[in-house]
Short mmCIF file of C-alpha atoms and ligand atoms in Angstrom, two decimals:
data_model
loop_
_atom_site.label_atom_id
_atom_site.label_comp_id
_atom_site.label_asym_id
_atom_site.label_seq_id
_atom_site.Cartn_x
_atom_site.Cartn_y
_atom_site.Cartn_z
CA MET H 1 -2.94 25.90 -13.72
CA ARG H 2 -4.24 23.29 -11.95
CA ASN H 3 -2.88 22.65 -8.46
CA ILE H 4 -0.90 19.52 -8.09
CA PHE H 5 -2.59 19.21 -4.56
CA SER H 6 -5.77 17.62 -5.56
CA LYS H 7 -7.99 18.13 -2.38
CA SER H 8 -9.72 21.20 -3.60
CA SER H 9 -12.72 23.07 -2.00
CA LYS H 10 -14.78 21.42 -5.22
CA LYS H 11 -17.02 18.66 -4.39
CA VAL H 12 -16.02 15.37 -5.91
CA ASP H 13 -18.90 14.28 -8.78
CA GLU H 14 -18.72 10.46 -8.78
CA LYS H 15 -20.39 10.88 -12.26
CA ASP H 16 -16.87 11.80 -13.36
CA LEU H 17 -15.52 8.44 -12.57
CA SER H 18 -15.36 6.03 -15.41
CA LEU H 19 -16.18 2.51 -14.13
CA ASP H 20 -14.73 0.85 -17.11
CA ARG H 21 -11.07 2.33 -16.68
CA LEU H 22 -10.56 1.75 -12.85
CA PRO H 23 -6.97 0.93 -11.84
CA LYS H 24 -6.50 -2.56 -10.85
CA HIS H 25 -3.91 -1.86 -8.17
CA ILE H 26 -3.56 0.92 -5.87
CA ALA H 27 -0.59 1.28 -3.77
CA VAL H 28 -0.94 4.01 -0.53
CA ILE H 29 1.48 5.53 1.60
CA MET H 30 -0.46 6.39 4.48
CA ASP H 31 1.44 9.21 5.87
CA GLY H 32 0.59 12.28 8.11
CA ASN H 33 -0.79 10.59 11.05
CA GLY H 34 1.84 12.20 13.46
CA ARG H 35 1.01 15.50 12.09
CA TRP H 36 -2.50 15.18 12.15
CA ALA H 37 -2.54 14.50 15.95
CA LYS H 38 0.11 17.37 16.59
CA LYS H 39 -2.52 19.96 14.96
CA ARG H 40 -4.98 18.57 17.56
CA GLY H 41 -2.73 18.64 20.41
CA LEU H 42 -2.85 14.84 20.70
CA PRO H 43 -0.13 11.97 20.99
CA ARG H 44 1.10 10.43 17.80
CA THR H 45 -0.60 7.17 18.49
CA ALA H 46 -4.10 9.05 18.26
CA GLY H 47 -2.91 9.70 14.74
CA HIS H 48 -2.40 6.25 13.99
CA LYS H 49 -5.66 5.27 15.35
CA ALA H 50 -7.51 7.68 13.24
CA GLY H 51 -5.59 6.53 10.33
CA ILE H 52 -7.30 3.22 10.92
CA GLU H 53 -10.75 4.66 10.44
CA ALA H 54 -9.27 6.22 7.00
CA LEU H 55 -8.13 2.72 5.92
CA ARG H 56 -11.55 1.32 6.88
CA GLU H 57 -13.20 3.71 4.40
CA VAL H 58 -10.45 3.26 1.73
CA ILE H 59 -10.73 -0.63 1.87
CA ARG H 60 -14.70 -0.34 1.77
CA THR H 61 -14.28 1.97 -1.45
CA CYS H 62 -11.78 -0.31 -3.04
CA SER H 63 -14.16 -3.22 -2.48
CA GLU H 64 -17.34 -1.29 -3.97
CA PHE H 65 -15.39 -0.26 -7.09
CA HIS H 66 -14.07 -3.78 -7.69
CA ILE H 67 -10.52 -2.78 -7.49
CA GLY H 68 -8.25 -5.74 -7.46
CA TYR H 69 -5.29 -5.04 -5.30
CA LEU H 70 -4.56 -2.50 -2.49
CA THR H 71 -1.07 -2.35 -1.02
CA LEU H 72 -0.85 -0.31 2.09
CA TYR H 73 2.64 0.90 3.51
CA ALA H 74 2.11 0.23 7.30
CA PHE H 75 5.35 -0.16 8.42
CA SER H 76 8.85 0.16 6.64
CA THR H 77 12.14 -1.36 7.53
CA GLU H 78 13.03 2.24 8.44
CA ASN H 79 10.17 3.00 11.06
CA TRP H 80 12.15 0.87 13.58
CA LYS H 81 14.34 4.18 14.05
CA ARG H 82 11.00 5.43 15.58
CA PRO H 83 10.87 5.59 19.83
CA VAL H 84 10.13 2.08 20.98
CA ASP H 85 6.66 3.45 22.55
CA GLU H 86 5.30 4.25 18.93
CA VAL H 87 6.80 0.96 17.37
CA SER H 88 4.96 -0.98 19.97
CA ALA H 89 1.80 1.12 19.62
CA LEU H 90 1.84 0.59 15.80
CA MET H 91 2.12 -3.20 16.46
CA GLN H 92 -0.34 -3.23 19.01
CA LEU H 93 -2.89 -1.19 16.21
CA LEU H 94 -2.15 -3.62 13.91
CA VAL H 95 -3.35 -6.79 16.16
CA TYR H 96 -6.21 -4.53 17.48
CA TYR H 97 -7.43 -3.59 13.79
CA LEU H 98 -7.12 -7.38 12.53
CA ARG H 99 -8.81 -8.72 15.38
CA LYS H 100 -11.61 -6.34 15.11
CA GLU H 101 -11.91 -6.15 11.38
CA VAL H 102 -10.98 -9.53 10.30
CA LYS H 103 -14.53 -11.22 10.27
CA GLU H 104 -16.06 -8.24 8.35
CA LEU H 105 -13.40 -8.50 5.87
CA HIS H 106 -13.70 -12.04 5.39
CA LYS H 107 -17.51 -11.59 4.92
CA ASN H 108 -16.82 -9.08 2.19
CA ASN H 109 -14.30 -11.45 0.42
CA VAL H 110 -11.19 -9.40 1.32
CA LYS H 111 -7.89 -11.35 1.13
CA ILE H 112 -5.37 -10.15 3.23
CA ARG H 113 -1.55 -10.54 2.31
CA THR H 114 1.56 -9.51 3.62
CA ILE H 115 4.61 -8.15 1.72
CA GLY H 116 8.12 -7.31 3.71
CA ASP H 117 9.94 -9.68 6.34
CA ILE H 118 7.27 -10.45 8.86
CA SER H 119 9.70 -12.55 10.64
CA ARG H 120 10.90 -9.71 12.82
CA LEU H 121 7.42 -8.84 14.00
CA PRO H 122 6.22 -9.33 17.75
CA GLU H 123 4.96 -12.81 18.22
CA ASN H 124 1.19 -11.59 18.75
CA SER H 125 1.46 -9.51 15.75
CA LEU H 126 2.73 -12.24 13.71
CA LYS H 127 0.04 -14.64 15.17
CA GLU H 128 -2.75 -12.25 14.21
CA ILE H 129 -1.68 -11.83 10.59
CA ASN H 130 -1.07 -15.51 9.97
CA SER H 131 -4.51 -16.10 11.08
CA ALA H 132 -5.98 -13.27 9.03
CA VAL H 133 -4.02 -14.37 5.92
CA ASN H 134 -5.06 -18.21 6.58
CA LEU H 135 -8.77 -17.24 7.23
CA THR H 136 -8.92 -15.17 4.27
CA LYS H 137 -6.78 -17.00 1.54
CA ASN H 138 -9.56 -18.40 -0.61
CA ASN H 139 -11.20 -15.19 -0.97
CA THR H 140 -11.52 -13.95 -4.48
CA GLY H 141 -12.20 -10.14 -4.02
CA LEU H 142 -10.16 -7.16 -3.05
CA VAL H 143 -6.36 -8.28 -2.47
CA VAL H 144 -5.05 -6.24 0.81
CA ASN H 145 -1.49 -6.19 0.50
CA ILE H 146 -0.08 -4.63 3.89
CA ALA H 147 3.51 -3.83 3.60
CA LEU H 148 5.02 -4.61 7.28
CA ASN H 149 8.97 -4.47 7.81
CA TYR H 150 9.03 -3.72 4.14
CA GLY H 151 11.76 -1.83 2.15
CA GLY H 152 12.20 -1.75 -1.37
CA ARG H 153 15.62 -1.82 -1.67
CA ASN H 154 15.62 -4.83 0.75
CA GLU H 155 13.39 -6.56 -1.42
CA ILE H 156 15.58 -6.15 -4.49
CA ILE H 157 18.79 -7.21 -2.65
CA ASN H 158 16.91 -10.42 -1.43
CA GLY H 159 15.84 -11.32 -5.10
CA VAL H 160 19.26 -10.93 -6.24
CA LYS H 161 20.82 -12.96 -3.61
CA GLU H 162 18.33 -15.87 -4.23
CA ILE H 163 18.97 -15.56 -8.11
CA CYS H 164 22.81 -15.54 -7.13
CA GLN H 165 22.44 -18.61 -5.29
CA LYS H 166 20.51 -20.33 -7.96
CA VAL H 167 23.35 -19.32 -10.76
CA LYS H 168 26.00 -20.58 -8.13
CA ASP H 169 24.47 -23.85 -7.81
CA ASN H 170 24.11 -24.29 -11.42
CA GLU H 171 20.27 -24.38 -11.31
CA ILE H 172 19.95 -21.41 -13.90
CA ASP H 173 21.99 -19.67 -16.35
CA ILE H 174 22.53 -16.13 -16.35
CA GLU H 175 20.89 -15.52 -19.56
CA LYS H 176 17.49 -16.67 -18.22
CA ILE H 177 17.48 -13.54 -15.99
CA ASP H 178 15.10 -11.06 -17.38
CA GLU H 179 12.45 -8.71 -15.79
CA HIS H 180 9.89 -11.42 -15.90
CA TYR H 181 11.99 -13.69 -14.03
CA PHE H 182 13.23 -11.52 -11.48
CA GLU H 183 9.63 -10.43 -10.61
CA GLU H 184 9.21 -13.95 -9.33
CA PHE H 185 11.36 -13.27 -6.41
CA LEU H 186 9.74 -10.30 -5.09
CA TYR H 187 7.22 -10.32 -2.59
CA THR H 188 4.73 -9.06 -5.14
CA LYS H 189 5.20 -12.12 -7.11
CA GLY H 190 1.88 -12.73 -9.13
CA ILE H 191 0.49 -9.04 -8.34
CA PRO H 192 0.20 -6.62 -11.19
CA ASP H 193 2.45 -3.47 -10.88
CA PRO H 194 0.67 -0.72 -9.05
CA ASP H 195 -1.17 1.54 -11.53
CA MET H 196 -1.03 4.48 -9.21
CA VAL H 197 0.48 5.50 -5.84
CA ILE H 198 -1.37 7.58 -3.53
CA ARG H 199 0.76 9.59 -1.11
CA PRO H 200 -1.03 12.27 1.33
CA SER H 201 0.44 14.77 3.81
CA GLY H 202 2.36 17.11 1.21
CA GLU H 203 5.55 14.93 0.89
CA PHE H 204 6.81 13.90 -2.78
CA ARG H 205 8.85 11.09 -1.68
CA ILE H 206 8.73 7.35 -2.47
CA SER H 207 10.27 6.23 0.79
CA ASN H 208 11.54 2.90 -0.29
CA PHE H 209 7.97 1.80 -1.23
CA LEU H 210 7.79 -0.84 -4.15
CA LEU H 211 10.83 0.67 -5.76
CA TRP H 212 10.75 -2.05 -8.59
CA GLN H 213 7.23 -2.08 -8.97
CA ILE H 214 6.45 1.69 -9.67
CA ALA H 215 8.31 1.86 -12.78
CA TYR H 216 5.21 3.00 -14.64
CA SER H 217 2.88 3.87 -11.88
CA GLU H 218 1.31 7.16 -11.92
CA PHE H 219 1.82 9.31 -8.82
CA TRP H 220 -1.09 11.33 -6.81
CA PHE H 221 -0.03 13.55 -4.17
CA SER H 222 -2.17 15.43 -1.74
CA ASN H 223 -1.65 17.88 1.04
CA ILE H 224 -4.48 16.48 3.34
CA PHE H 225 -2.96 14.10 6.33
CA TRP H 226 -3.80 10.27 5.91
CA PRO H 227 -6.58 10.34 8.79
CA ASP H 228 -8.74 12.89 6.93
CA PHE H 229 -8.31 10.76 3.36
CA ASN H 230 -11.69 9.28 2.81
CA ARG H 231 -13.97 7.97 -0.04
CA GLU H 232 -14.11 11.26 -1.64
CA SER H 233 -10.36 11.58 -1.74
CA LEU H 234 -10.19 8.33 -3.24
CA ILE H 235 -12.70 8.67 -5.97
CA GLN H 236 -10.69 12.12 -6.61
CA ALA H 237 -7.63 10.31 -7.08
CA ILE H 238 -8.86 7.71 -9.32
CA ILE H 239 -10.72 10.41 -11.31
CA ASP H 240 -7.47 12.32 -11.81
CA TYR H 241 -5.50 9.10 -12.77
CA GLN H 242 -8.18 8.66 -15.39
CA LYS H 243 -7.19 11.80 -17.18
CA ARG H 244 -3.40 10.65 -17.40
CA ASP H 245 -2.03 9.60 -20.53
CA ARG H 246 -0.22 6.50 -19.84
CA ARG H 247 2.36 5.56 -22.49
CA PHE H 248 4.93 3.25 -20.88
CA GLY H 249 7.63 4.96 -22.66
CA GLY H 250 5.92 4.52 -26.20
CA ILE H 251 4.07 6.92 -28.49
CA LYS H 252 0.12 6.94 -28.94
C1 FPP G 301 3.08 7.42 8.56
O1 FPP G 301 2.61 8.82 9.36
C2 FPP G 301 2.07 6.28 9.22
C3 FPP G 301 2.89 5.24 9.50
C4 FPP G 301 4.21 4.90 9.78
C5 FPP G 301 2.13 4.12 10.13
C6 FPP G 301 0.82 4.02 9.32
C7 FPP G 301 -0.24 2.82 10.10
C8 FPP G 301 -1.35 2.84 10.24
C9 FPP G 301 -2.23 3.89 9.53
C10 FPP G 301 -2.39 1.99 11.14
C11 FPP G 301 -1.71 0.67 11.14
C12 FPP G 301 -1.70 0.07 9.71
C13 FPP G 301 -2.49 -0.94 9.50
C14 FPP G 301 -2.74 -2.10 8.41
C15 FPP G 301 -3.64 -1.66 10.67
P1 FPP G 301 3.82 9.33 10.18
O2 FPP G 301 3.44 8.69 11.63
O3 FPP G 301 5.18 9.27 9.33
O4 FPP G 301 3.03 10.78 10.25
P2 FPP G 301 4.05 12.15 10.16
O5 FPP G 301 4.93 12.09 8.94
O6 FPP G 301 3.02 13.13 10.38
O7 FPP G 301 4.61 11.98 11.47
#
């Protein structure tokens, strides 16, 4: 039987990738930075720094293969529970990353967007994010959606509240509410649902990520830690995805 952990010693053969059946949208839970660092006797923040290198490679590979959307779980609504120092290091890393990379991303036609309630982020992070979003807003290449202070339940509740208000104000009829209408109230409005969700680090959870949007996503798990995730891992994940039989509840 094939191991569900897809990082095997076998070298990935790019020829196994069908370029005409690539996923349009890949979502990633960048997990395992802390454990990667611990294994090396380093502080957790060193793991997050190394995670940025992996991120760079994944963005480059997605661009190369003309993937439409890449959604990255960078900071959840629950991550505020982490020690203040770690939260602050993550926010600083985000600023550092955007400052350093935004020109290159822009040059490569990447469009930066965020999902989540970014209003709670520190002012300098917010400033950097807004300027990156603004600079890249007309780009037509890979859309990189960074999930910041994002929680799937929170996103759904906010959507419900907005719709309830509209009903209360007699702006819409309850009968008008269907899946399509509801999606207009999500952060991901206008973006196709993820075709696949990648979670490295040996965890098998969804951790409040894109709860609505993943209804028919394919999951890909691996026991490698995020900082070790590279071009080859991504290609392997896509090759595995292409072997899945997606029926969306129907039959073939
Ligand atoms: C999970 O690993 C990772 C995070 C909570 C943060 C991910 C952030 C980055 C890779 C860098 C910043 C992001 C951007 C977009 C510039 P963990 O800390 O939970 O690892 P562990 O489970 O091993 O402790």
